[in-house]
CSV table of C-alpha atoms in Angstrom, one decimal:
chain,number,residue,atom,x,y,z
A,9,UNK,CA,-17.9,16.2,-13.8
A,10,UNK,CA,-19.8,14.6,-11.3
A,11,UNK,CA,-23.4,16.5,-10.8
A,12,UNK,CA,-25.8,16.4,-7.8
A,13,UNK,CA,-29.6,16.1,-8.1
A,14,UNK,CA,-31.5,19.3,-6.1
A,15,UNK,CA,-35.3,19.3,-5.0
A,16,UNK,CA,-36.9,21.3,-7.2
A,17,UNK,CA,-39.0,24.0,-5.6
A,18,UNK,CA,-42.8,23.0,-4.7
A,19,UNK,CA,-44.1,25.7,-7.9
A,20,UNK,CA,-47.2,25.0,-9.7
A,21,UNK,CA,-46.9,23.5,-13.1
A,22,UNK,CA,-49.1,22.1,-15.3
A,23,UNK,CA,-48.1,17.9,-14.6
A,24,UNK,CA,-45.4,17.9,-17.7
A,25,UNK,CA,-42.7,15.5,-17.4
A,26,UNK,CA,-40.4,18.2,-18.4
A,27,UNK,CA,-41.5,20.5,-15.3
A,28,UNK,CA,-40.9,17.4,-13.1
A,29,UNK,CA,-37.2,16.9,-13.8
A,30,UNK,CA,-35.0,17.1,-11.3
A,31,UNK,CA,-32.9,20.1,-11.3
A,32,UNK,CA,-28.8,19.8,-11.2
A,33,UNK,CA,-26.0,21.7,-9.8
A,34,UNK,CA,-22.6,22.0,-11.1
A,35,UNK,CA,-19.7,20.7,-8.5
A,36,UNK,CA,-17.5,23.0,-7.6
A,37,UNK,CA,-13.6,23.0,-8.8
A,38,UNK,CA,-10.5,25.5,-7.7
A,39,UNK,CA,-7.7,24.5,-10.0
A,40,UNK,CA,-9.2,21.4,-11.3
A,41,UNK,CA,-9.8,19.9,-8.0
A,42,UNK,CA,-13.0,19.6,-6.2
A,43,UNK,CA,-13.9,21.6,-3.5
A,44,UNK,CA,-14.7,18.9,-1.2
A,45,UNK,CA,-11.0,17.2,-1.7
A,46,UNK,CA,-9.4,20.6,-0.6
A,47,UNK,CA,-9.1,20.4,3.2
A,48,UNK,CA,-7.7,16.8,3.0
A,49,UNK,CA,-5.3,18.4,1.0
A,50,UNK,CA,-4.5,21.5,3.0
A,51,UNK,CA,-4.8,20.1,6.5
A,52,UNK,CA,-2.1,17.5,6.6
A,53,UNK,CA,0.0,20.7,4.5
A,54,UNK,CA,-0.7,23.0,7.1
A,55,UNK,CA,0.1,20.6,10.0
A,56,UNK,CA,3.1,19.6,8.5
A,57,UNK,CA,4.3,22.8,8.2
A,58,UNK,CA,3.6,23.9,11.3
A,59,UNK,CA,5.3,21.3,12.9
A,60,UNK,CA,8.7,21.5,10.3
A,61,UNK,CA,8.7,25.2,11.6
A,62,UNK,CA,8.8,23.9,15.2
A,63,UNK,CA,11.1,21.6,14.6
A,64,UNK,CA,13.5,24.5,13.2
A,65,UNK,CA,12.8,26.8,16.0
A,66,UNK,CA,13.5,24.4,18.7
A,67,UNK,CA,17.1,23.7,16.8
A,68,UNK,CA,17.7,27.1,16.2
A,69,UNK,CA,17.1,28.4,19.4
A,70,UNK,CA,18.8,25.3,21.9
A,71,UNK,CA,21.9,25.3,19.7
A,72,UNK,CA,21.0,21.7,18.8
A,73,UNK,CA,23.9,20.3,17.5
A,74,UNK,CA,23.2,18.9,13.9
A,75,UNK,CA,25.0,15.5,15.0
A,76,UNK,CA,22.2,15.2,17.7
A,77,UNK,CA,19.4,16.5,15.9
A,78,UNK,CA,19.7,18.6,12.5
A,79,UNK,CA,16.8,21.0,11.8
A,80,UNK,CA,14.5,20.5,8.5
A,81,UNK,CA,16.8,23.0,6.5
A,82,UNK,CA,20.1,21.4,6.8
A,83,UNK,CA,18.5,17.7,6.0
A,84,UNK,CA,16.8,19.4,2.9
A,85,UNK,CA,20.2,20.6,1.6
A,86,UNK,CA,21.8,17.4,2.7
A,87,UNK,CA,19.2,15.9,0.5
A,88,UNK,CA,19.9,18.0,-2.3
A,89,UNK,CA,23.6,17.5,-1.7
A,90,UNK,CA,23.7,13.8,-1.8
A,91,UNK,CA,20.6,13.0,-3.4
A,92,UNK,CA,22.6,11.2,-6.3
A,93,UNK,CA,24.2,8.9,-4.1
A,94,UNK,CA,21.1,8.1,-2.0
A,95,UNK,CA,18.8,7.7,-5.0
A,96,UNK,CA,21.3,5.0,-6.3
A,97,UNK,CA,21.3,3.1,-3.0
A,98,UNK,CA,17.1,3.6,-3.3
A,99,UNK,CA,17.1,1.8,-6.3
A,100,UNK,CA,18.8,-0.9,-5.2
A,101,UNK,CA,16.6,-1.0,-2.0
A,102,UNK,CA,13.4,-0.3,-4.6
A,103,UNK,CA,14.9,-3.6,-7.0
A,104,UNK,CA,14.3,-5.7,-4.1
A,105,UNK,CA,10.8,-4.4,-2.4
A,106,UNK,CA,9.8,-4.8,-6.2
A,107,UNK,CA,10.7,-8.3,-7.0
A,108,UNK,CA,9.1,-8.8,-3.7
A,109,UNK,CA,5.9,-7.7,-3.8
A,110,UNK,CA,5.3,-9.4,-7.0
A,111,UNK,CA,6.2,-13.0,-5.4
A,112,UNK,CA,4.4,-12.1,-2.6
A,113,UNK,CA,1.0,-11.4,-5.2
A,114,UNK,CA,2.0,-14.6,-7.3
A,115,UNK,CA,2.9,-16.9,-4.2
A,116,UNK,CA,-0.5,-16.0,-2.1
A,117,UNK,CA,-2.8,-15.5,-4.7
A,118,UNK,CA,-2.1,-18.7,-6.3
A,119,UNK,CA,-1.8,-20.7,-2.5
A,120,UNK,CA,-4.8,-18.6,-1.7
A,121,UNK,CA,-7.3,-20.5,-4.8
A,122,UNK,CA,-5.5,-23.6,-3.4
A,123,UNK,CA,-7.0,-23.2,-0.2
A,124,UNK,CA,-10.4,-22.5,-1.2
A,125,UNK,CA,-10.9,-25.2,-3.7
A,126,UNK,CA,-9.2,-27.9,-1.1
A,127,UNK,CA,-10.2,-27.3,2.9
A,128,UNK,CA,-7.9,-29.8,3.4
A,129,UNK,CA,-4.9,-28.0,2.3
A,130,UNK,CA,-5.9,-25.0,3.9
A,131,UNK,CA,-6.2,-26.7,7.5
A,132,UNK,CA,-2.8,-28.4,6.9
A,133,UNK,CA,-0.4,-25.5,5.1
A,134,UNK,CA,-2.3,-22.1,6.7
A,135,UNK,CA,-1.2,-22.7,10.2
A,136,UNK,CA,2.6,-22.7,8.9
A,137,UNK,CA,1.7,-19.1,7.2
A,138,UNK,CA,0.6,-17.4,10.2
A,139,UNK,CA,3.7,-19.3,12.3
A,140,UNK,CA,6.0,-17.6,9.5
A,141,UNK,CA,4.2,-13.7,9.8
A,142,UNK,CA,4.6,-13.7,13.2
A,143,UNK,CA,8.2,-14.8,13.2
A,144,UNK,CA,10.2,-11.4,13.5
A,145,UNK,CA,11.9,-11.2,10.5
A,146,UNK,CA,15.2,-9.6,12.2
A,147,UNK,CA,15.9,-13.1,14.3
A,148,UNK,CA,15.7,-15.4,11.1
A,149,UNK,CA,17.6,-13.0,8.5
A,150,UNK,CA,21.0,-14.1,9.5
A,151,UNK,CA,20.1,-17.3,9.0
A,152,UNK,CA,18.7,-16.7,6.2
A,153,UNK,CA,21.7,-15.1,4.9
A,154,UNK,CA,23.7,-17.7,6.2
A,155,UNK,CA,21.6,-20.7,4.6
A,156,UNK,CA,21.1,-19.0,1.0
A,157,UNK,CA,24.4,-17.2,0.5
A,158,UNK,CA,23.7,-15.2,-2.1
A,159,UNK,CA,22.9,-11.8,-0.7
A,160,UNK,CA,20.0,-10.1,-2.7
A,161,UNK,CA,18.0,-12.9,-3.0
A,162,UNK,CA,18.4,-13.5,1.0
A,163,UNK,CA,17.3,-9.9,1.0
A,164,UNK,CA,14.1,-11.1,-1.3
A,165,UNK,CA,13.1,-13.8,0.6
A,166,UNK,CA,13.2,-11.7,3.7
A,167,UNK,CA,11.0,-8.9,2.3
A,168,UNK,CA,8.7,-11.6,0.9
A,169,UNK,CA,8.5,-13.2,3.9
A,170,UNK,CA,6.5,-9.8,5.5
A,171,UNK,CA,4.8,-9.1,2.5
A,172,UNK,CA,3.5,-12.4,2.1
A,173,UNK,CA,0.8,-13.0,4.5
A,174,UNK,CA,-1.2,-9.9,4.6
A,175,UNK,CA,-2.0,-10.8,0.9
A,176,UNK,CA,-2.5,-14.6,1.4
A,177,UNK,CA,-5.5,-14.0,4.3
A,178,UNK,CA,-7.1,-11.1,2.6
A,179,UNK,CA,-7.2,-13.0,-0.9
A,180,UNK,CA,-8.4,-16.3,1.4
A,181,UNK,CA,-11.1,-14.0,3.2
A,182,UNK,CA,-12.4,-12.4,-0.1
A,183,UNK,CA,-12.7,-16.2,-2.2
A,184,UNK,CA,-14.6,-17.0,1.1
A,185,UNK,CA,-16.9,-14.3,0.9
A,186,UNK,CA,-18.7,-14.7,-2.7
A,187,UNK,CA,-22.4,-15.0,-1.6
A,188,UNK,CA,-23.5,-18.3,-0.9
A,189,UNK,CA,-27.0,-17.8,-3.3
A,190,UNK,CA,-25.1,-16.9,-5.9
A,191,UNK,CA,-22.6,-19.9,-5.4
A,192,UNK,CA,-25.8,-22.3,-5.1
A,193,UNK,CA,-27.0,-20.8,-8.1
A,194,UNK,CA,-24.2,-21.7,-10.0
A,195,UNK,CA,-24.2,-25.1,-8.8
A,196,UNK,CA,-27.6,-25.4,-10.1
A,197,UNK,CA,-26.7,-24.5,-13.3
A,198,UNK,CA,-23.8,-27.1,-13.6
A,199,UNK,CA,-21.4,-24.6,-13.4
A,200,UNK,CA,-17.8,-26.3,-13.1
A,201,UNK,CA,-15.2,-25.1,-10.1
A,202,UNK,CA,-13.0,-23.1,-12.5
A,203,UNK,CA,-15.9,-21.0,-13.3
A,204,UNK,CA,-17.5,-20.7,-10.2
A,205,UNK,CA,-13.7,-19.6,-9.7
A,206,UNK,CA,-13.4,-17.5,-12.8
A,207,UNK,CA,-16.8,-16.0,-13.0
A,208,UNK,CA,-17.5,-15.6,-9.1
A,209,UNK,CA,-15.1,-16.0,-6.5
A,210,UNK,CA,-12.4,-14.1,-7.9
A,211,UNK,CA,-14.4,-10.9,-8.7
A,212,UNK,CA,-15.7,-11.2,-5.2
A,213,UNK,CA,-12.2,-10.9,-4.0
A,214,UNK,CA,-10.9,-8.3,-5.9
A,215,UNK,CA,-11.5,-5.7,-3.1
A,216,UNK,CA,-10.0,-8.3,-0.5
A,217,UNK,CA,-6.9,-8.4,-2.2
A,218,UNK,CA,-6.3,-5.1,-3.2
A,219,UNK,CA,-6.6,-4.0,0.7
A,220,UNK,CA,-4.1,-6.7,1.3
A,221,UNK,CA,-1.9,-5.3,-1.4
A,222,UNK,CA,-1.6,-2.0,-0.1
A,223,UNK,CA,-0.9,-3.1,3.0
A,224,UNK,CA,1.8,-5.8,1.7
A,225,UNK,CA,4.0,-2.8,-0.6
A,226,UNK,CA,4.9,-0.7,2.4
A,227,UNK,CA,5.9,-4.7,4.4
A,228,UNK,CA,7.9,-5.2,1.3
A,229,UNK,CA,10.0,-2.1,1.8
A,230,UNK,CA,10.3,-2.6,5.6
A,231,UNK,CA,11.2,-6.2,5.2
A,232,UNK,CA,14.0,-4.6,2.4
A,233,UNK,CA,15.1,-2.4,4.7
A,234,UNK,CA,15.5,-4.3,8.2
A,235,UNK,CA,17.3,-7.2,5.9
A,236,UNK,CA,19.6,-4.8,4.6
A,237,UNK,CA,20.4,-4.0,8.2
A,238,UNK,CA,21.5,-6.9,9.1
A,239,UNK,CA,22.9,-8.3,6.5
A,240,UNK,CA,25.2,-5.1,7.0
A,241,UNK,CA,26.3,-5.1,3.0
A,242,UNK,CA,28.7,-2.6,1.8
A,243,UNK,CA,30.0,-1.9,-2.0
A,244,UNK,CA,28.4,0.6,-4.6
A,245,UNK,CA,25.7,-2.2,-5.1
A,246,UNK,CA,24.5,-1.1,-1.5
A,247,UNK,CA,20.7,-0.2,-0.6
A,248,UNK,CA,19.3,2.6,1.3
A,249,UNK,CA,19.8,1.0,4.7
A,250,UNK,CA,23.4,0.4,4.5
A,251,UNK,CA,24.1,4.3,3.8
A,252,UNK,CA,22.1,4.8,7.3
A,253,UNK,CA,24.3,3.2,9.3
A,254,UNK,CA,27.3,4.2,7.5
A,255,UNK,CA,26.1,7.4,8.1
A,256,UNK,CA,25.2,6.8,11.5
A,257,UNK,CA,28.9,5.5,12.5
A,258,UNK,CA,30.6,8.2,11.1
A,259,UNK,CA,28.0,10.8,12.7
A,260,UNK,CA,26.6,12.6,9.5
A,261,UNK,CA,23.3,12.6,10.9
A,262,UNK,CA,21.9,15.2,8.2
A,263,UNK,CA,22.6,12.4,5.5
A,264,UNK,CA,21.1,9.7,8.1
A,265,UNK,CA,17.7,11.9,8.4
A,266,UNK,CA,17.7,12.6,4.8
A,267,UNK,CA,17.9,8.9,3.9
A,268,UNK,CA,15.0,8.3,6.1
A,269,UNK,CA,13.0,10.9,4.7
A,270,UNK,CA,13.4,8.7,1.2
A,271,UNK,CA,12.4,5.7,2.7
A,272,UNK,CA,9.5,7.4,4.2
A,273,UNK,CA,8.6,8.9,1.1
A,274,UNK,CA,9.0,5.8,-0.8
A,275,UNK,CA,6.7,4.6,1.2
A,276,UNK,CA,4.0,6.8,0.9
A,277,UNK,CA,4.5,6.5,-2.8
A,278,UNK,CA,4.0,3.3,-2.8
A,279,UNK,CA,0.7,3.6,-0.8
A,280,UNK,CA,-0.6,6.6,-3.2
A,281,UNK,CA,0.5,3.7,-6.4
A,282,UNK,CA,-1.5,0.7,-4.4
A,283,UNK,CA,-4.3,3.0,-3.7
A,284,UNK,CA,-4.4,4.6,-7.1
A,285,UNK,CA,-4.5,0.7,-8.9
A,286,UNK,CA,-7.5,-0.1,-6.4
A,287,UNK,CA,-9.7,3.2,-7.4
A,288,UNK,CA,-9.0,2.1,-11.3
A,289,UNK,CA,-10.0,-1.2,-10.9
A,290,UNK,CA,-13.1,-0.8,-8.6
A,291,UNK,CA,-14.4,2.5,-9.0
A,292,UNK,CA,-17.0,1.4,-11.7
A,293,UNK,CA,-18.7,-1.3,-9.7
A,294,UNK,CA,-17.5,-1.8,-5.9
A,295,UNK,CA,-19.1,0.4,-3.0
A,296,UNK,CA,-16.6,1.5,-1.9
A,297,UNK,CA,-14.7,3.0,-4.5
A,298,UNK,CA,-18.2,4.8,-6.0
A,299,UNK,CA,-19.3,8.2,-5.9
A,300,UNK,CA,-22.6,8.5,-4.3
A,301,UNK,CA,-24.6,11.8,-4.9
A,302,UNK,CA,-26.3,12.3,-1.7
């Protein structure tokens, strides 16, 4: 329970250290949860629902037709419906932004220490990094798909190929930020590079990279999904994206809403896991991740 320290009131006392203490107050919880954290909590749940109950109305009373534009209602029972069919195409879709991610943290963390211990490298390698990020990913998937044959690991290398970068530069940018007087200090005390490494630069980038990994798990499961597109794959082995355009050329737009509302919830997920793994791992030492009392 975190506590905050109060003035104590300007009383006289007779100079005891014990008189001098500062007095604390309890923090306030309403069902566990503090009562700062509330409104973020209730806002977003109030505007949502407000604008779900819009959303309804406006269906409701234009006579929408549900293949134009179903209301909230009928894609929650389409979600409840086929939600056993839809989570299986998820995992499939969730395999992939998985396997992903993880070469995406192996492959630029380990090219990122590259860089930094040889400027040379960098110079020569870091250009073709940025020339492959801003590539869009949905003009060299065929390709791709065409070159590797095999279509879940063309569908791997496409999501890796968006989820790379954003954790290659912000791994680069956090080695390169380790403060210099610390780094001379090192090298005054003979410290080799794979401590200065170990000891120094990695620690330093710690925040770096966990920014860039929150930012690469929701790429990962774009670059899943817009592969899946247009590799167009059918079967029982199929991800999410397939079942939206099915659903999309045989007009069930409920089931095409209610497999978007998985991806997008996938997605936050995701976020909420990324974000959760940063607060574990910096909350006891970084700035930004501490509590500060005042």
């Amino acid at each position: 329970m975190s506590q905050a320290a109060v003035k104590p009131p300007a009383v006289a006392h007779d100079g005891t250290d014990a008189e001098a203490r500062p007095i604390y107050r309890e923090e306030r919880k309403v069902l566990g949860v503090s009562t700062e954290t509330w409104p973020g909590i209730i806002a977003p749940l109030v505007v949502g629902i407000l604008v779900l109950g819009a959303w309804e109305a406006v269906v409701r009373l234009r006579e929408i037709p549900p293949f134009i534009l179903p209301g909230p209602l009928l894609i929650a029972r389409t979600l409840v419906e086929d939600g056993a069919s839809l989570a299986a195409s998820l995992w499939v879709t969730l395999k992939i932004t998985a396997a992903a991610l993880v070469a995406a943290v192996v492959l630029g963390v380990g090219l990122a220490v590259l860089f930094t211990q040889s400027k040379w490298l960098e110079k020569s390698l870091f250009p073709y990094a940025v020339i492959l990020q801003v590539t869009p990913v949905v003009a060299i998937a065929p390709l791709i798909i065409i070159w590797v044959g095999d279509i879940n690991l063309s569908l791997l290398i496409c999501a890796w190929l968006v989820a790379f970068f954003p954790i290659l530069s912000n791994t680069i940018l956090g080695l390169n930020s380790a403060d210099h007087n610390l780094i001379n200090l090192f090298q005054l005390y003979g410290a080799s590079r794979w401590q200065t490494l170990r000891y120094l630069r990695l620690p330093a980038a710690l925040p770096y990279f966990l920014g860039g990994l929150k930012i690469s798990g929701g790429l990962a499961l774009i670059g899943a999904v817009v592969a899946e597109f247009v590799a167009g794959s059918g079967g029982s082995a199929s991800g999410l994206a397939y079942r939206i355009l099915e659903a999309g050329y045989q007009l069930k737009i409920p089931r095409m809403f209610a497999a978007l509302l998985m991806i997008s919830m996938t997605g936050i997920a995701i976020f909420l896991a990324t974000s959760w793994v940063s607060h574990l791992l910096l909350r006891r030492w970084h700035e930004s991740a501490l509590k500060r009392e005042n």
